[in-house]
Short mmCIF file of C-alpha atoms and ligand atoms in Angstrom, two decimals:
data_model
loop_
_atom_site.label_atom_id
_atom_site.label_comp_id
_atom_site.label_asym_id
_atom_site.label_seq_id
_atom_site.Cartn_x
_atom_site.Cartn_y
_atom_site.Cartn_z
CA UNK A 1 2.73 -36.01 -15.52
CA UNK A 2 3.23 -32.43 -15.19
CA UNK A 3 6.07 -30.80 -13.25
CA UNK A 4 4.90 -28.67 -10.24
CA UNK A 5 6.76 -25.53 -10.06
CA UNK A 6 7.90 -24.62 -6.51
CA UNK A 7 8.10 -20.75 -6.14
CA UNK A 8 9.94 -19.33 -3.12
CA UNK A 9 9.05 -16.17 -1.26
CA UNK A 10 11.83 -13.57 -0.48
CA UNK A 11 11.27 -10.81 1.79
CA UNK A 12 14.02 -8.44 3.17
CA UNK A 13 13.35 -5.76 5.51
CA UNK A 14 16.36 -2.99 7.11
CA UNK A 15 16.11 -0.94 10.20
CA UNK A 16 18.59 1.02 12.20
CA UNK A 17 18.76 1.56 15.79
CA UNK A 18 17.91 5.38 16.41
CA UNK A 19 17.20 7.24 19.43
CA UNK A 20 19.02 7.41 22.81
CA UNK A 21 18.33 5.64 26.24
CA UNK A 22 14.55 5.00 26.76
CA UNK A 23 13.83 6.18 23.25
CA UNK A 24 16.10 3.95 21.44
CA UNK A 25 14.15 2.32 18.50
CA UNK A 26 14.28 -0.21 14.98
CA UNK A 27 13.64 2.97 12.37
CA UNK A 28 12.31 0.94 9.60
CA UNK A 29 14.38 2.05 6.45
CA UNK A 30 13.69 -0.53 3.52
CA UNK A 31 11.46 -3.60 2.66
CA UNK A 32 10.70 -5.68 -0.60
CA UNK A 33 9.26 -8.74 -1.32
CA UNK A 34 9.08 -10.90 -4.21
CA UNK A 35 7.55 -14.40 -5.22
CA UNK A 36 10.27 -15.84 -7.95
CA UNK A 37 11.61 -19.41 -8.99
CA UNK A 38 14.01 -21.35 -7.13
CA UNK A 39 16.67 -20.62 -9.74
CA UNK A 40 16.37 -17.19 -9.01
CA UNK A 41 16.65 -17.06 -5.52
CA UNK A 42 20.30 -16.33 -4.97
CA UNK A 43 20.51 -13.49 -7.40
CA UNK A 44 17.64 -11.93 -5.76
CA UNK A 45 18.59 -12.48 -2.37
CA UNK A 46 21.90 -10.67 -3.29
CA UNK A 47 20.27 -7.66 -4.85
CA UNK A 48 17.94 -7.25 -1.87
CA UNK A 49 21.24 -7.04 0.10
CA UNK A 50 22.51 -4.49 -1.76
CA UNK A 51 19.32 -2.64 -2.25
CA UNK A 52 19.58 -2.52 1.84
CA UNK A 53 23.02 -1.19 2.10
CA UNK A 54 22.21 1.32 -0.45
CA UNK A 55 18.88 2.82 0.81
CA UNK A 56 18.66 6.94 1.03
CA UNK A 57 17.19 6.66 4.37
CA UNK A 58 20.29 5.05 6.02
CA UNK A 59 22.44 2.52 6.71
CA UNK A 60 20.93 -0.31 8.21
CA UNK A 61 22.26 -1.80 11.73
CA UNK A 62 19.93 -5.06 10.83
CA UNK A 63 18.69 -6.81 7.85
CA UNK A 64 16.25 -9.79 7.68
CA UNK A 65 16.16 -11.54 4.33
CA UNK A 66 13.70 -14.38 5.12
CA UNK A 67 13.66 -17.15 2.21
CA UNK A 68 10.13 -19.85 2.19
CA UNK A 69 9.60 -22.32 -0.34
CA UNK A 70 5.92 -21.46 -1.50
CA UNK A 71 3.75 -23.89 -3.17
CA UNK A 72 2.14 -23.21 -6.70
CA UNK A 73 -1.48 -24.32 -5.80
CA UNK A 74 -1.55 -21.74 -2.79
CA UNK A 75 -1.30 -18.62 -5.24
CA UNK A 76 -3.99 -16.28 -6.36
CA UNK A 77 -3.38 -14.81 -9.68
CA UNK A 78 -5.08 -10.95 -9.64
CA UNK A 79 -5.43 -9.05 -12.72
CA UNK A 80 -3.16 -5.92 -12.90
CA UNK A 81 -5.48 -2.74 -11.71
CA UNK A 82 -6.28 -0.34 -15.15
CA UNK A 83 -3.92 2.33 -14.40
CA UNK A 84 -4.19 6.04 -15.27
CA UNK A 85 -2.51 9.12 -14.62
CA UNK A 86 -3.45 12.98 -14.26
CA UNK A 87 -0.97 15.53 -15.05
CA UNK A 88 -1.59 18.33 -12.17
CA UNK A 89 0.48 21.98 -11.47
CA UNK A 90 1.10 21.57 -8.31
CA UNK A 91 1.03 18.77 -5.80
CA UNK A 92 -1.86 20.86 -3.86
CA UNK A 93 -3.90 20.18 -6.63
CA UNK A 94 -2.58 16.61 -6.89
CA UNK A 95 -3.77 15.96 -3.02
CA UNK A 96 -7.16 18.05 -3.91
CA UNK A 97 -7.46 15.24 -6.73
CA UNK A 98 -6.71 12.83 -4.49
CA UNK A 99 -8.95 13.78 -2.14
CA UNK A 100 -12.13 13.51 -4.87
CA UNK A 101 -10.88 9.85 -5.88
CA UNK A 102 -11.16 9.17 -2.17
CA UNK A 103 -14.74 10.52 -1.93
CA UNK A 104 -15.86 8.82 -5.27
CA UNK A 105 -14.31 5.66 -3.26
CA UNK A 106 -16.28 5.84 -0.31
CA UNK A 107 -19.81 7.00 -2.29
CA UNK A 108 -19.11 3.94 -3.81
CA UNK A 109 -18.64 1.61 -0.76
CA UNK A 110 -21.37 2.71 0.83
CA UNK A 111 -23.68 2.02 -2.46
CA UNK A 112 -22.09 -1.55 -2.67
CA UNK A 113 -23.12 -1.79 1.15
CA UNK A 114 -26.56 -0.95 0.90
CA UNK A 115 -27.34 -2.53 -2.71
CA UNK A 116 -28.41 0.76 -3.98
CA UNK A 117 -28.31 1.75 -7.46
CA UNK A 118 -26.23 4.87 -8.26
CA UNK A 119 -29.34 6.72 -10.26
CA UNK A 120 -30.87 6.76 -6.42
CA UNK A 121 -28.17 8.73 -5.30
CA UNK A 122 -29.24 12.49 -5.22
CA UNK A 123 -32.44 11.56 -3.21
CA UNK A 124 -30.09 10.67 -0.60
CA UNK A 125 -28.69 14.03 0.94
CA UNK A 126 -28.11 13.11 4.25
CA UNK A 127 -26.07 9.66 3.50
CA UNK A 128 -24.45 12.24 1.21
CA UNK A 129 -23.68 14.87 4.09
CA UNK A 130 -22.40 11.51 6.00
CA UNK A 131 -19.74 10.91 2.70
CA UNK A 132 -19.06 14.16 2.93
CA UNK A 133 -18.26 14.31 6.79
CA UNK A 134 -15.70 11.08 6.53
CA UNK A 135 -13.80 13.09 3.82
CA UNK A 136 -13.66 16.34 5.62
CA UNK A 137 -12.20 14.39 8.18
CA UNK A 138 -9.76 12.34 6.70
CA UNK A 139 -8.75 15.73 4.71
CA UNK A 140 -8.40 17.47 7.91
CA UNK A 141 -6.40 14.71 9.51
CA UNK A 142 -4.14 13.63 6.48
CA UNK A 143 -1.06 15.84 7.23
CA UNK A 144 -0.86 14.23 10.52
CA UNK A 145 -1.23 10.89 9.54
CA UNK A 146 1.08 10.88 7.18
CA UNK A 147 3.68 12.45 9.22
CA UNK A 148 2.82 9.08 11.01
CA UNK A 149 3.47 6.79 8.68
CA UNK A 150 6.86 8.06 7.65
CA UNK A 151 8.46 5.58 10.12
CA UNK A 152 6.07 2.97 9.59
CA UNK A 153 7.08 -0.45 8.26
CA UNK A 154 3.86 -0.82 6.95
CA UNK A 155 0.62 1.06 6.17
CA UNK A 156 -2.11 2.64 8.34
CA UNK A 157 -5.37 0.41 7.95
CA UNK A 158 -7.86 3.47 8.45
CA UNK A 159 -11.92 2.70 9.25
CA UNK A 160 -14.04 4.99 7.85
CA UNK A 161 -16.51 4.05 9.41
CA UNK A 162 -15.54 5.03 12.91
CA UNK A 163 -12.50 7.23 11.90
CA UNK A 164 -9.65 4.92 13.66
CA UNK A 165 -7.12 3.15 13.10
CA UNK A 166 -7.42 -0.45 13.43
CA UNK A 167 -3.04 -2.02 13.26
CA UNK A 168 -2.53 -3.84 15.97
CA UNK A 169 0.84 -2.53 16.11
CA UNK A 170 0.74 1.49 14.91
CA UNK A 171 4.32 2.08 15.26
CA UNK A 172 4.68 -0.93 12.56
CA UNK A 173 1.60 -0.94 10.76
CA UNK A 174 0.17 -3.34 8.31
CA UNK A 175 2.71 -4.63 5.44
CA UNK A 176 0.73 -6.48 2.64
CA UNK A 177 3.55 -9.13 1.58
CA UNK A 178 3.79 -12.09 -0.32
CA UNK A 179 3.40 -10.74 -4.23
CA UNK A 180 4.93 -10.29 -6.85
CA UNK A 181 4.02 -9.85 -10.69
CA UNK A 182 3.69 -12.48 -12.73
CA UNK A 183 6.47 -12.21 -15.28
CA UNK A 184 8.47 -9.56 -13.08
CA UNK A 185 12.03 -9.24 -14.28
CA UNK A 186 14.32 -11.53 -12.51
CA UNK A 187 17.15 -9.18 -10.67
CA UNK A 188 17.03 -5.50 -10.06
CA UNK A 189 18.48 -3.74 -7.20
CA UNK A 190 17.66 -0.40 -8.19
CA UNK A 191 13.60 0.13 -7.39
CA UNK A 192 11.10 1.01 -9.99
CA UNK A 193 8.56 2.65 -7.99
CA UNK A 194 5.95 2.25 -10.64
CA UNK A 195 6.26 -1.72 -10.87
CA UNK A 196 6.47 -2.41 -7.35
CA UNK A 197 3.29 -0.30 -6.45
CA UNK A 198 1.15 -1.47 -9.05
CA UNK A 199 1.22 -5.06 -7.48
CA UNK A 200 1.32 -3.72 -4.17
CA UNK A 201 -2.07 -1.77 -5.02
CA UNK A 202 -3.42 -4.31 -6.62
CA UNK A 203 -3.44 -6.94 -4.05
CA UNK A 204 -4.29 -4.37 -1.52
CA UNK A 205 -7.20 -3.21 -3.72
CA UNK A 206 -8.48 -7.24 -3.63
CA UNK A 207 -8.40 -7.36 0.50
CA UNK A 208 -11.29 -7.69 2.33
CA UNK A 209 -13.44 -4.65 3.39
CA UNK A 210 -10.66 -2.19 1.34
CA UNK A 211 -12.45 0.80 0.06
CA UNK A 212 -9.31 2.70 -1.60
CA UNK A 213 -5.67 3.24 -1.11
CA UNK A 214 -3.73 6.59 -0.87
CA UNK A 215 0.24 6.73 -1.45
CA UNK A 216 2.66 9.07 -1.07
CA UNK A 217 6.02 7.59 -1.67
CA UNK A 218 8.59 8.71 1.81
CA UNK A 219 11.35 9.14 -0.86
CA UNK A 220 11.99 12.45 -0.58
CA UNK A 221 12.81 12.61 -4.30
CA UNK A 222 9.57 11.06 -5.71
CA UNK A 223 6.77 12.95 -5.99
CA UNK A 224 4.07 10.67 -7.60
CA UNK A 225 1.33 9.39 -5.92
CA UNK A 226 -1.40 7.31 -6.52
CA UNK A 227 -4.90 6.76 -5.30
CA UNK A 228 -6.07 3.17 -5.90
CA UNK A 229 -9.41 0.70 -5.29
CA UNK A 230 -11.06 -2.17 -7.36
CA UNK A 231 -13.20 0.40 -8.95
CA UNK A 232 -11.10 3.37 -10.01
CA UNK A 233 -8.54 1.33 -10.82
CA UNK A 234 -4.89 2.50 -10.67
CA UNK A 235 -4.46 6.44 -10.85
CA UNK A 236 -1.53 7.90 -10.86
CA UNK A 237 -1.52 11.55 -10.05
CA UNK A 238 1.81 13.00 -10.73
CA UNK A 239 2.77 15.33 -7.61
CA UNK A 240 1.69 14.67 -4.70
CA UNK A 241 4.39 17.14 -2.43
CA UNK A 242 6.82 19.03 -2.58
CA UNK A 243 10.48 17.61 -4.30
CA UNK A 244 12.39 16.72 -0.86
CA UNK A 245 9.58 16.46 1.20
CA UNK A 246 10.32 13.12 3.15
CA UNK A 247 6.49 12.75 4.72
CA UNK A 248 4.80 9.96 2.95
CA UNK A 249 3.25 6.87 3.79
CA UNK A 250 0.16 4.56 2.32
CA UNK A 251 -3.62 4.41 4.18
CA UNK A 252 -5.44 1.58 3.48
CA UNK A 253 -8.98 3.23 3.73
CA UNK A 254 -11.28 0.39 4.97
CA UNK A 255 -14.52 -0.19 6.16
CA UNK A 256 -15.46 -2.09 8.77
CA UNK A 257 -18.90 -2.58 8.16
CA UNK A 258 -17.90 -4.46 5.09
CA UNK A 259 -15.55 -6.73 6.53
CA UNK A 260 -13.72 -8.11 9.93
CA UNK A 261 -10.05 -6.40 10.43
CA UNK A 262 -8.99 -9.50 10.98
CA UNK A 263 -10.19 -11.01 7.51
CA UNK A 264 -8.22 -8.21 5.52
CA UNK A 265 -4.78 -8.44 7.64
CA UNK A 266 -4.75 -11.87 7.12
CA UNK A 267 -5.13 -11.55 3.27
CA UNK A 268 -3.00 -8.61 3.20
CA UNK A 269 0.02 -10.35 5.54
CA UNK A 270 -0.58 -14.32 4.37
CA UNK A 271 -2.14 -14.50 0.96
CA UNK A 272 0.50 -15.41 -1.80
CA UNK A 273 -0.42 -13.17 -4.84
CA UNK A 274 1.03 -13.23 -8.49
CA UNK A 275 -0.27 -10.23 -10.36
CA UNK A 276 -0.69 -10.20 -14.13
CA UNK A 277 1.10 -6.79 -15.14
N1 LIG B 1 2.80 -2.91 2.71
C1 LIG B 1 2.31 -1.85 3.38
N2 LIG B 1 2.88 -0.64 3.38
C2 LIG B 1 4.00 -0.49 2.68
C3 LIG B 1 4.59 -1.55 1.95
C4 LIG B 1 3.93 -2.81 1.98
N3 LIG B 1 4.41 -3.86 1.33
N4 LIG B 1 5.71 -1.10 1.35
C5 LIG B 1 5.82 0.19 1.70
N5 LIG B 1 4.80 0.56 2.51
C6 LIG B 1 4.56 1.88 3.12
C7 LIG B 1 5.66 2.19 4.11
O1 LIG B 1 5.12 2.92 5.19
C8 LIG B 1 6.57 3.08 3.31
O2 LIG B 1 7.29 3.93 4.15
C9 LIG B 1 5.59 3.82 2.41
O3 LIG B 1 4.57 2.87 2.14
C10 LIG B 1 6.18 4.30 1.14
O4 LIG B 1 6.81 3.23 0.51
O5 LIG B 1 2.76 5.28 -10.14
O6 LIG B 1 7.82 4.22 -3.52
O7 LIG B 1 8.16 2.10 -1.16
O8 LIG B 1 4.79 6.13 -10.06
O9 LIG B 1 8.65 4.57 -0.53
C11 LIG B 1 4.34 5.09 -5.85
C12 LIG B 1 4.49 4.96 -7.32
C13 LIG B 1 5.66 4.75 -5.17
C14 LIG B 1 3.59 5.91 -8.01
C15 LIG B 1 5.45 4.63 -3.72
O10 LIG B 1 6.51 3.94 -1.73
C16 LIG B 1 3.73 5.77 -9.50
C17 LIG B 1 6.72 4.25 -3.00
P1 LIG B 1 7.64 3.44 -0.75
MG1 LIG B 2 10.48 4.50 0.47
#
């Protein structure tokens, strides 16, 4: 008889109190999660400590390390997301790239939606001119929702198809946990942005109803981005803002004509994911 591996879920997350009297708040300042073996779970538990107590956006007044046994037979193993990257001069024309990944992501939802084959698509002007509308504006709107996800836990879940947002909680957002790559390296305290994001993405990109995610890292020191969906894959785009620009957030672009809100926050927040790097 086979041995069945238990896994165990760790997830830390840091805040600090900020604001005075009436406005006093939880800022959230750092979060990880990871999916590892139970002989791991000490070491990794102490590097998300430190990883806490050593995060550029402060020092934390609380920190929630929260440790569940997780059974093999309840995890979904996803294929890593193809990733590419595109060199830009500037991150203007990184967002301006970003911005025609994001249209090419919603063309394409709304041809999965109605069935239609692509070669159909320049008879259609007017479903074009409605594309073209939901990008102007989510362009038009981007600065300020990203200034509005800076002290977000999690990420805006965005509808395209009636331009809202859809958390149930907007201060904290929605945090897609539970994941982890497959044969991720046991302990590291410092964070590789790259590693964590592809998985991230990746589950994301496997949610219900998603049509595409945009991210902009809040680290003022990390300027690359990436723009991510089942069908584009992963793409990296290289600079996004400016070096110590600390705005930066993820949307979850989703439609709700393709799925219930409900149906992708639960995947997103409950589904345990392994993902094949
Ligand atoms: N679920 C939902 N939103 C999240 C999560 C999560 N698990 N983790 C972070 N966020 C949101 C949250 O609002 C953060 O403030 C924001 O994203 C940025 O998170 O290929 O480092 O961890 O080199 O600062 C991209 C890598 C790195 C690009 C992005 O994001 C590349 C990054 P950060
Ligand atoms: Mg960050």
């Amino acid at each position: 008889m086979e041995d069945i591996l238990d896994y165990y879920s760790l997830k830390m997350r840091a805040s600090q109190q900020v604001g005075e009297g009436d406005q006093k708040h939880e800022q959230h300042i750092s979060g990880a999660e990871r999916i590892v073996c139970r002989d791991s779970v000490e070491a990794v538990c102490a590097a998300m400590a430190r990883r806490a107590l050593t995060h550029s956006k402060g020092d934390p007044d609380f920190i929630n390390i929260k440790i569940e046994k997780v059974h093999e037979s309840d995890i979904q193993i996803l294929e890593a997301l193809p990733v590419t990257r595109i060199d830009v001069n500037t991150w203007q024309d990184g967002r301006n790239k970003a911005f025609e990944l994001v249209n090419k992501a919603i063309c394409a939802a709304r041809h999965s939606r109605e069935g239609e084959n692509p070669t159909a698509f320049n008879s259609r002007h007017p479903r074009e001119n409605e594309d073209l509308n939901i990008l102007h504006n989510f362009k038009e709107k981007l600065p300020e929702l990203l200034r509005a996800t800076y002290p977000m836990r999690g990420a805006m879940l965005y509808d395209i198809a009636t331009d809202s947002r859809l958390e149930p909680d907007q201060l904290r957002g929605v945090r897609a946990t539970y994941m982890d790559a497959l044969h991720s390296s046991v302990v590291d305290s410092t964070k590789n942005h790259f590693n964590e994001a592809i998985v991230l993405a990746t589950k994301v990109a496997n949610a219900p109803g998603i049509v595409a995610e945009l991210c902009i890292s809040d680290d003022p020191n990390y300027i690359t981005g990436y723009v991510a969906s089942k069908e584009l894959g992963y793409i990296r785009i290289m600079k996004m803002k400016e070096m110590g620009d600390e705005n930066g957030g993820r949307i979850f672009l989703f439609d709700s004509r393709k799925a219930k809100a409900e149906d992708c926050i639960e995947y997103l927040q409950k589904k345990k994911v392994l993902v094949n790097t």
